[in-house]
PDB file of C-alpha atoms in Angstrom:
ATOM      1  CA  UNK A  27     -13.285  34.269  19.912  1.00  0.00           C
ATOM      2  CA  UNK A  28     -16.260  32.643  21.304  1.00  0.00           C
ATOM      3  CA  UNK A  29     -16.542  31.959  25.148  1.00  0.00           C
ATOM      4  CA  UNK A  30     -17.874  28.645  26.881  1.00  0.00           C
ATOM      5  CA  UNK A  31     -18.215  28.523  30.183  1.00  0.00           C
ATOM      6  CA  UNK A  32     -18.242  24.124  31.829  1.00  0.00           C
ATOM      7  CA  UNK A  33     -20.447  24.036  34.942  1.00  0.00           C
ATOM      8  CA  UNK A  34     -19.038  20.257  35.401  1.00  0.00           C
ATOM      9  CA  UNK A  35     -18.364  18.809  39.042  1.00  0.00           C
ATOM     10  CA  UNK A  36     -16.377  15.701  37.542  1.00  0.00           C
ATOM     11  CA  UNK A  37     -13.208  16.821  37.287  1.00  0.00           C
ATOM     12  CA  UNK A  38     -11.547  14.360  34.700  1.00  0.00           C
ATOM     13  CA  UNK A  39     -15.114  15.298  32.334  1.00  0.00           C
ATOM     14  CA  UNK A  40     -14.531  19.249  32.923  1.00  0.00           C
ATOM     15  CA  UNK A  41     -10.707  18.963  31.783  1.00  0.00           C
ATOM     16  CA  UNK A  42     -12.029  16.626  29.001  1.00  0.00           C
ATOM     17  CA  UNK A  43     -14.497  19.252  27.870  1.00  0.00           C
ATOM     18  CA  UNK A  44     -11.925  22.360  28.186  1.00  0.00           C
ATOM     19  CA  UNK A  45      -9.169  20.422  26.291  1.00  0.00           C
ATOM     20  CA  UNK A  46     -11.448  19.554  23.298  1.00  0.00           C
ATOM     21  CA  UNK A  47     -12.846  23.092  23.665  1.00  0.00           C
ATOM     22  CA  UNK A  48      -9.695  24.734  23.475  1.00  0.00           C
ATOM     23  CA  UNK A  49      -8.443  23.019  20.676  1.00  0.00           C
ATOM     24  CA  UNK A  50     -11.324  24.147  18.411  1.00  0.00           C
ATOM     25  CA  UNK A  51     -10.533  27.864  19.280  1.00  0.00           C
ATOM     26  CA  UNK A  52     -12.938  28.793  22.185  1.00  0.00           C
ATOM     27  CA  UNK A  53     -12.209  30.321  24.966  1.00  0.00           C
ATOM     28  CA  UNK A  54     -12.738  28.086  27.733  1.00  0.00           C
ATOM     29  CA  UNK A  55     -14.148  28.980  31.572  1.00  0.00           C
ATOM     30  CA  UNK A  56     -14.401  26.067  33.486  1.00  0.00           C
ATOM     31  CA  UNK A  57     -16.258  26.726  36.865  1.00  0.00           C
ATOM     32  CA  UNK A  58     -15.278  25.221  39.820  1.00  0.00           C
ATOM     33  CA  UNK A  59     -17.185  26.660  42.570  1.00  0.00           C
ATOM     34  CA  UNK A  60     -20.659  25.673  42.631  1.00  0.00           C
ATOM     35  CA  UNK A  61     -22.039  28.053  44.791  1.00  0.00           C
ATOM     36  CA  UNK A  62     -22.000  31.222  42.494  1.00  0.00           C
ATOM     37  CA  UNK A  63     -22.473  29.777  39.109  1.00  0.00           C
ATOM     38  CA  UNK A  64     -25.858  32.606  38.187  1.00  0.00           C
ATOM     39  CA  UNK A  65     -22.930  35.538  39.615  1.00  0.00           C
ATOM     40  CA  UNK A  66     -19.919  33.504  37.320  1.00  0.00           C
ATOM     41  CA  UNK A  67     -22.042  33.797  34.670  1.00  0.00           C
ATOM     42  CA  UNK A  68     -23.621  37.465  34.763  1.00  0.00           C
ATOM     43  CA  UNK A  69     -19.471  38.158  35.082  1.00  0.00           C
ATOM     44  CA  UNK A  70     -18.102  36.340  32.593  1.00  0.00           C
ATOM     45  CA  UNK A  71     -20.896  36.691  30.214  1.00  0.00           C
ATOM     46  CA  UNK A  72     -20.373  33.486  27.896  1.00  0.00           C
ATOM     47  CA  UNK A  73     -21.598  33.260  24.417  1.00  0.00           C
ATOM     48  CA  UNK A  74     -22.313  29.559  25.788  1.00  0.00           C
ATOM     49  CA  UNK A  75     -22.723  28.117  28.934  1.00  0.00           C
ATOM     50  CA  UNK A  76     -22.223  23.668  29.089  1.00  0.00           C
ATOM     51  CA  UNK A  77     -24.370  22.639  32.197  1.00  0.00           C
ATOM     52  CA  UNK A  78     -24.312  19.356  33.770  1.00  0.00           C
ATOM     53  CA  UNK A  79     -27.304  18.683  35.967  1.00  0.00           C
ATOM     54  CA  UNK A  80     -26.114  17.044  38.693  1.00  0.00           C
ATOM     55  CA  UNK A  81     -23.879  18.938  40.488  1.00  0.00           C
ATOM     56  CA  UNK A  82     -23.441  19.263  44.477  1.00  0.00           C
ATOM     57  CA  UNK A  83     -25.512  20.882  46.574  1.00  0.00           C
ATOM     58  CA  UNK A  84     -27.805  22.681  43.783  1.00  0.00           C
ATOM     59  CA  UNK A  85     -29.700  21.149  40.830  1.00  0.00           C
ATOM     60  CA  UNK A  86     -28.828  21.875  37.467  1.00  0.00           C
ATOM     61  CA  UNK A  87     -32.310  22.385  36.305  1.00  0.00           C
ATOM     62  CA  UNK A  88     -32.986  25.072  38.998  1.00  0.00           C
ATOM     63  CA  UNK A  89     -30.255  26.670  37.189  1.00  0.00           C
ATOM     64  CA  UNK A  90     -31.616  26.780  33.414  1.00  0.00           C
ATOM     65  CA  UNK A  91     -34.080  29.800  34.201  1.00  0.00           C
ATOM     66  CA  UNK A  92     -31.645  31.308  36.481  1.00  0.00           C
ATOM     67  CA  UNK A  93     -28.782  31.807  33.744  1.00  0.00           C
ATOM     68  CA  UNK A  94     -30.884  31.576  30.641  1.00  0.00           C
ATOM     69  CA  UNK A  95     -31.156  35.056  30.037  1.00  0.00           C
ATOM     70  CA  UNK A  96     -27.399  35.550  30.355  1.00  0.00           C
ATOM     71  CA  UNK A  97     -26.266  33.330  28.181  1.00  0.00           C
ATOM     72  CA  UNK A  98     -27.463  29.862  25.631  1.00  0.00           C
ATOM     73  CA  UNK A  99     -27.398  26.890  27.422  1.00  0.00           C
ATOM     74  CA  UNK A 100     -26.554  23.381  26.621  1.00  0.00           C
ATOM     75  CA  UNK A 101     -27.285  20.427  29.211  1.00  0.00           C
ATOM     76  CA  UNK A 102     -24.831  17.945  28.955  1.00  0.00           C
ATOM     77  CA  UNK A 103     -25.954  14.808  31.648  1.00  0.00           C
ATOM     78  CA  UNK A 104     -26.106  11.529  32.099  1.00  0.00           C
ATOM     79  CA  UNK A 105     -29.720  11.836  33.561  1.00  0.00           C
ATOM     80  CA  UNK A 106     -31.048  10.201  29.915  1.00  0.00           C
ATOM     81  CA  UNK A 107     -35.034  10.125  31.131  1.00  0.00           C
ATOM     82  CA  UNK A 108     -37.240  11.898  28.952  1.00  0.00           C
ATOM     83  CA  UNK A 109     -38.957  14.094  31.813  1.00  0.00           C
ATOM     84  CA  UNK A 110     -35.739  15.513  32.560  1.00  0.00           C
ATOM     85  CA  UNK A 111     -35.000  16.591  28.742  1.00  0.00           C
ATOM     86  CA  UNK A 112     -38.255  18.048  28.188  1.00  0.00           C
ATOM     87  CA  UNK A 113     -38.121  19.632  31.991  1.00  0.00           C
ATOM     88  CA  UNK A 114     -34.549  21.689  31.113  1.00  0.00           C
ATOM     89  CA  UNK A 115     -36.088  22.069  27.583  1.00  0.00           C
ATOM     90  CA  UNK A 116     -39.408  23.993  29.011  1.00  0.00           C
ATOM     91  CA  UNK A 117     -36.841  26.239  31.896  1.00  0.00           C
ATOM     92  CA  UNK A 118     -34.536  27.587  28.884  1.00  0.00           C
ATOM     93  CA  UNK A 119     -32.296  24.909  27.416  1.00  0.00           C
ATOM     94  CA  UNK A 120     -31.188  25.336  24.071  1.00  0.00           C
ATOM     95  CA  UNK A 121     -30.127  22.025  23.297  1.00  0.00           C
ATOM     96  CA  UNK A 122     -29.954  18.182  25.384  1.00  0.00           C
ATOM     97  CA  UNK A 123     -27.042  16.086  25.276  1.00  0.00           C
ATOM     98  CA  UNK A 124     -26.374  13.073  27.263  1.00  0.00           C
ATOM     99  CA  UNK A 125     -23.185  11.063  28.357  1.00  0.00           C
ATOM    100  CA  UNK A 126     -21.709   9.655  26.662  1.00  0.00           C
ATOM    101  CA  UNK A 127     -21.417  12.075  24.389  1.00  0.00           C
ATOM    102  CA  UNK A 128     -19.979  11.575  20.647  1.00  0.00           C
ATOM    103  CA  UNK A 129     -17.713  14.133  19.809  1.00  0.00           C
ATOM    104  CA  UNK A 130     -18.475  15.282  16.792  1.00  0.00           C
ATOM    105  CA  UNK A 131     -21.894  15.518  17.451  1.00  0.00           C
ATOM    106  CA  UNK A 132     -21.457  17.966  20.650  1.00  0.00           C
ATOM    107  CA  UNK A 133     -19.058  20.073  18.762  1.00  0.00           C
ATOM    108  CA  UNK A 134     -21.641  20.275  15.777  1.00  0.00           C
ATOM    109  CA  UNK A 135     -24.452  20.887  18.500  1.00  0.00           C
ATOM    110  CA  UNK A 136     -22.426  23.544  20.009  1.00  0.00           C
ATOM    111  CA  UNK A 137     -21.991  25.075  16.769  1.00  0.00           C
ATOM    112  CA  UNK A 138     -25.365  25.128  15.985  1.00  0.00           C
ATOM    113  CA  UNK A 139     -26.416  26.623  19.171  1.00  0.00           C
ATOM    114  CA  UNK A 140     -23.790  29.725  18.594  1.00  0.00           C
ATOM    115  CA  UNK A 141     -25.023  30.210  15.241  1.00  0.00           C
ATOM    116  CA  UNK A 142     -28.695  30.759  16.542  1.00  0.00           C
ATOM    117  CA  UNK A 143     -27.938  32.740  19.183  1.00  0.00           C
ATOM    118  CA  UNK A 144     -25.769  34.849  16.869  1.00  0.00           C
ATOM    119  CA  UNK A 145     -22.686  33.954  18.956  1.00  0.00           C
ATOM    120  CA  UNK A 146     -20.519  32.295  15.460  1.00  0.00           C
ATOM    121  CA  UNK A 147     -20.460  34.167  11.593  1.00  0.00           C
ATOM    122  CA  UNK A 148     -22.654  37.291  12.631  1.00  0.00           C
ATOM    123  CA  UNK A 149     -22.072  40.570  13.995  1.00  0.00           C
ATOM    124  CA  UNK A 150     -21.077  40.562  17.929  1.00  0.00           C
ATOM    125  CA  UNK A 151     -23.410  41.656  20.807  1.00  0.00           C
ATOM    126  CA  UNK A 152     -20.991  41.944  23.224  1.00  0.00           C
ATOM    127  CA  UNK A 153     -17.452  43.234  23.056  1.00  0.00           C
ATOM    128  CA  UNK A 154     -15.089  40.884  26.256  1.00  0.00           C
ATOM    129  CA  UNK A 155     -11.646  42.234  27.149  1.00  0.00           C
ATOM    130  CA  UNK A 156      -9.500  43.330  30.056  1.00  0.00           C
ATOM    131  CA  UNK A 157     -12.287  42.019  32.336  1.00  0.00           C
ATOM    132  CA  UNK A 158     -14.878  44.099  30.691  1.00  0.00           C
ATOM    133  CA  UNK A 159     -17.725  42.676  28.946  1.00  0.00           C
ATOM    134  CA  UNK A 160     -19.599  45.135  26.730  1.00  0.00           C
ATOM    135  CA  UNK A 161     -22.867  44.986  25.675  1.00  0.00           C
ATOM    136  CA  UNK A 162     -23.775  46.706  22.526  1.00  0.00           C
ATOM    137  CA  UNK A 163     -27.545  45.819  22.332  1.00  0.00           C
ATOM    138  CA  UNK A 164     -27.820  46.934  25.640  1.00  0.00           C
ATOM    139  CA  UNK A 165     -25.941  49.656  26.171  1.00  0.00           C
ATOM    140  CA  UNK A 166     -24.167  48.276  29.296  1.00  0.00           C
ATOM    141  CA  UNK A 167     -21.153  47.117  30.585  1.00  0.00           C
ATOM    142  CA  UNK A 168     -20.384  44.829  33.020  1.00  0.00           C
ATOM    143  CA  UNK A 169     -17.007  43.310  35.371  1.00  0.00           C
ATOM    144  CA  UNK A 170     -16.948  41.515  38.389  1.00  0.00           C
ATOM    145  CA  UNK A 171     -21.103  40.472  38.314  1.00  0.00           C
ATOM    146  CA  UNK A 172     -22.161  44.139  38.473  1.00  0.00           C
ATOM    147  CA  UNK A 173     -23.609  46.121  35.422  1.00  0.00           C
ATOM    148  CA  UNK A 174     -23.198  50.451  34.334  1.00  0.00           C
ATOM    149  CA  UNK A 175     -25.433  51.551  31.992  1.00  0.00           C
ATOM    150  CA  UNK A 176     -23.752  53.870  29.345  1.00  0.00           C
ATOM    151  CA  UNK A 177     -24.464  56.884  27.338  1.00  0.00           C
ATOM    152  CA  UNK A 178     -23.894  56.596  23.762  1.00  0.00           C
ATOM    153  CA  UNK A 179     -20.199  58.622  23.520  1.00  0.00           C
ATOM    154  CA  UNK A 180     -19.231  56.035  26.718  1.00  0.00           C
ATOM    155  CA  UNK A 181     -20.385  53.270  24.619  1.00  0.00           C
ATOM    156  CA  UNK A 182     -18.978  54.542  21.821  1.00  0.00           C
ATOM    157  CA  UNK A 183     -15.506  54.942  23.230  1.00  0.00           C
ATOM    158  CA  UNK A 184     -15.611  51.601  25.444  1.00  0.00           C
ATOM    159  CA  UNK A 185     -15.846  50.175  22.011  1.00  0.00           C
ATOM    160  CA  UNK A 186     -13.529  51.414  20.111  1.00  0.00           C
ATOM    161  CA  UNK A 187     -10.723  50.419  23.200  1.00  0.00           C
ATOM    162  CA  UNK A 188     -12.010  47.017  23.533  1.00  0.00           C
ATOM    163  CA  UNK A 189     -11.813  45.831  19.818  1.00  0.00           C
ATOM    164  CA  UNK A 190      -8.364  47.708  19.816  1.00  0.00           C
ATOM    165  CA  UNK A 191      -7.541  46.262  23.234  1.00  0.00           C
ATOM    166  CA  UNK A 192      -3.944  46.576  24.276  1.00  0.00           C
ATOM    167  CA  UNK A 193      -3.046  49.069  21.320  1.00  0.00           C
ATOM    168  CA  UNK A 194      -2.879  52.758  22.054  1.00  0.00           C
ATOM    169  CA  UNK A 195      -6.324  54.254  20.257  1.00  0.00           C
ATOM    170  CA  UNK A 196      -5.246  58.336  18.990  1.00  0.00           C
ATOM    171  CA  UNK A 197      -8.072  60.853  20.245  1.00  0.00           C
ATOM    172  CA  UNK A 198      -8.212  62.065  16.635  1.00  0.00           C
ATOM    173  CA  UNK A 199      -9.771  58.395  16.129  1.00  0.00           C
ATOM    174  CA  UNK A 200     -11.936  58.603  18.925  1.00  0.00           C
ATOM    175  CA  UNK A 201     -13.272  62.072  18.439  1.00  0.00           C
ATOM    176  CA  UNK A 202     -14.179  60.590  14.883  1.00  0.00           C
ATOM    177  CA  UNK A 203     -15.882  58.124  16.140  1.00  0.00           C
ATOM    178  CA  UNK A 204     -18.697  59.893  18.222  1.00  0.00           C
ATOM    179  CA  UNK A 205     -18.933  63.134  15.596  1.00  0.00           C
ATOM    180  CA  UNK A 206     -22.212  62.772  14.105  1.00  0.00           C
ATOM    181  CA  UNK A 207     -24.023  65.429  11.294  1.00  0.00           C
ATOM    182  CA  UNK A 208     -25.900  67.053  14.122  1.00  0.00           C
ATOM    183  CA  UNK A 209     -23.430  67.278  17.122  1.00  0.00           C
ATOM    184  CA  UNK A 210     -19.341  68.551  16.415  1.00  0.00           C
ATOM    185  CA  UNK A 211     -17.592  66.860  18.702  1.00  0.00           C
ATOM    186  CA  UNK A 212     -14.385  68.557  19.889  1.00  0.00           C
ATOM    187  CA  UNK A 213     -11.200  67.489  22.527  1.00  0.00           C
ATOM    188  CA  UNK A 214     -12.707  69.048  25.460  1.00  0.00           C
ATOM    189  CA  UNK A 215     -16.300  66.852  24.516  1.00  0.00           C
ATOM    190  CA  UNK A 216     -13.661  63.746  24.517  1.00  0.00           C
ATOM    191  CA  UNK A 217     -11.993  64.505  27.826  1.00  0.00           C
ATOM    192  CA  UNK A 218     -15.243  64.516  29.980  1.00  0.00           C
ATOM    193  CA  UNK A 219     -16.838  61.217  27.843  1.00  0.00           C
ATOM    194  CA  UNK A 220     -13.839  59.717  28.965  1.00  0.00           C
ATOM    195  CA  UNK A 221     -13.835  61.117  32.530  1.00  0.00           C
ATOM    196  CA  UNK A 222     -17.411  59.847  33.427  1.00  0.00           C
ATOM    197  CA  UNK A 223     -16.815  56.581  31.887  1.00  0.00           C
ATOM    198  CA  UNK A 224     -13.582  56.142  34.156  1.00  0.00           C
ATOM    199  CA  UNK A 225     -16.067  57.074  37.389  1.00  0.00           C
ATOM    200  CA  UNK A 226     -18.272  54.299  35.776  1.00  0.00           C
ATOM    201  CA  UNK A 227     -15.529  51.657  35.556  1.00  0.00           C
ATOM    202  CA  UNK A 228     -14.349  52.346  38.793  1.00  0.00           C
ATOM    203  CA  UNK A 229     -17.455  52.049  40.085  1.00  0.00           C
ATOM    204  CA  UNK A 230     -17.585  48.384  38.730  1.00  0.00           C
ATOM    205  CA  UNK A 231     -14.359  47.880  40.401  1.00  0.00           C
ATOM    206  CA  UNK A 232     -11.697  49.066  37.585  1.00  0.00           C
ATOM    207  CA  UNK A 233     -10.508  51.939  37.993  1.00  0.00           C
ATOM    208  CA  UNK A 234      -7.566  51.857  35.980  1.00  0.00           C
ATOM    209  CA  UNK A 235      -9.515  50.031  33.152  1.00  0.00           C
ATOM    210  CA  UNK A 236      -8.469  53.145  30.818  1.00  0.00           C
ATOM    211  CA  UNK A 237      -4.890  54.687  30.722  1.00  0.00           C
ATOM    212  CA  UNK A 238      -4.031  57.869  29.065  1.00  0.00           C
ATOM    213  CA  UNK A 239      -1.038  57.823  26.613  1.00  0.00           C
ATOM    214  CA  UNK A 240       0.499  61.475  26.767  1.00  0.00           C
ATOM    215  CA  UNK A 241       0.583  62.881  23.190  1.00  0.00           C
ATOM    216  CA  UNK A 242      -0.818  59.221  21.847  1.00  0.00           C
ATOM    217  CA  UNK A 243      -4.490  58.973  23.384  1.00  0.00           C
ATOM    218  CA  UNK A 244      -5.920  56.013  25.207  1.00  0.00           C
ATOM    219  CA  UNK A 245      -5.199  52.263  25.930  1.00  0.00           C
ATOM    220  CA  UNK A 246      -7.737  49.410  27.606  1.00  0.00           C
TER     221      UNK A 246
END
């Protein structure tokens, strides 16, 4: 499931935007303090983020270079002067719409946008569950705006208990999945992987992240 996060002060517009959202399947994030919106964004890690540009107490433009590395962008304003299009355009925008906004055409644009960036019908970057977001590309995971960086077993395991998140995985399945043709990976190997990426989680402020399943193996 995709992830959009709204960065919309108008309330009635954000709860607009998150109902339509929702509807078509996304996963919806609809930020409400404006103060933090670069940390709310390195935390959640969105495969989208919907900016508005005028928002209270920041401009949204200052915020297109800040986030754009994160995550795609689409500026959704009623600012309809073409200075300010090709302004967010040159500081990382991936797309301009402006208010009014036809419906089908932002959900098309949308679509379009998470198709580029890889975010719909390709393989995922980034595993997202039980707070964690992982990225695969990058070898990193993050929670609560701060960043690990993993060795391959750790990112190995992380994965395989994210896309199994909430199910118990058996170490026989994990142990699988980090033997290679060069290196024989056997319980003991497993149990200290598993150890140091617990002191990494907890470091990012979860330190219960991973639970152990006597007899079973491990659960996110």
């Amino acid at each position: 499931m995709q992830t959009i996060l709204i960065v919309e002060d108008d309330p009635v517009i954000r709860e607009e935007l998150t109902f339509l959202l929702e509807n078509e399947g996304y996963q919806v994030l609809p930020v409400s303090d404006f103060d933090t919106i670069p940390q709310q964004v390195r935390a959640a890690c969105p495969d989208l983020v919907l900016l508005d540009l005028g928002l209270p107490e920041r401009d949204g433009l200052s915020l297109c270079a800040a986030i754009r590395k994160t995550s795609p962008i689409i500026v959704v304003t009623s600012r309809t002067s073409a200075l300010d299009e090709l302004r967010a355009l040159n500081l990382g925008s991936d797309d301009y719409i402006t208010k009014p906004y036809n419906i089908p055409v932002l959900l098309a644009r949308i679509k379009a946008v998470l198709r580029r960036s890889g975010g719909e019908n390709a393989e995922p970057d980034s595993l997202k569950a039980a707070g964690l977001c992982l990225s695969l590309t990058k070898g990193t995971v993050s929670a609560g705006g701060q960043t690990a960086e993993l060795t391959r077993n750790e990112l190995k395991i992380l994965a395989l208990l994210m896309a199994h998140a909430g199910k118990i995985v058996p170490r026989a399945d994990l142990i699988e999945a980090l033997w290679d043709s060069q290196i024989y990976i056997d319980d003991n190997t497993l149990s200290v992987n598993v150890t140091r990426l617990r002191g990494k989680l907890a470091e990012l402020g979860m330190p219960d992240a991973i639970k152990t399943r006597r007899g079973m193996g491990y659960q996110l």
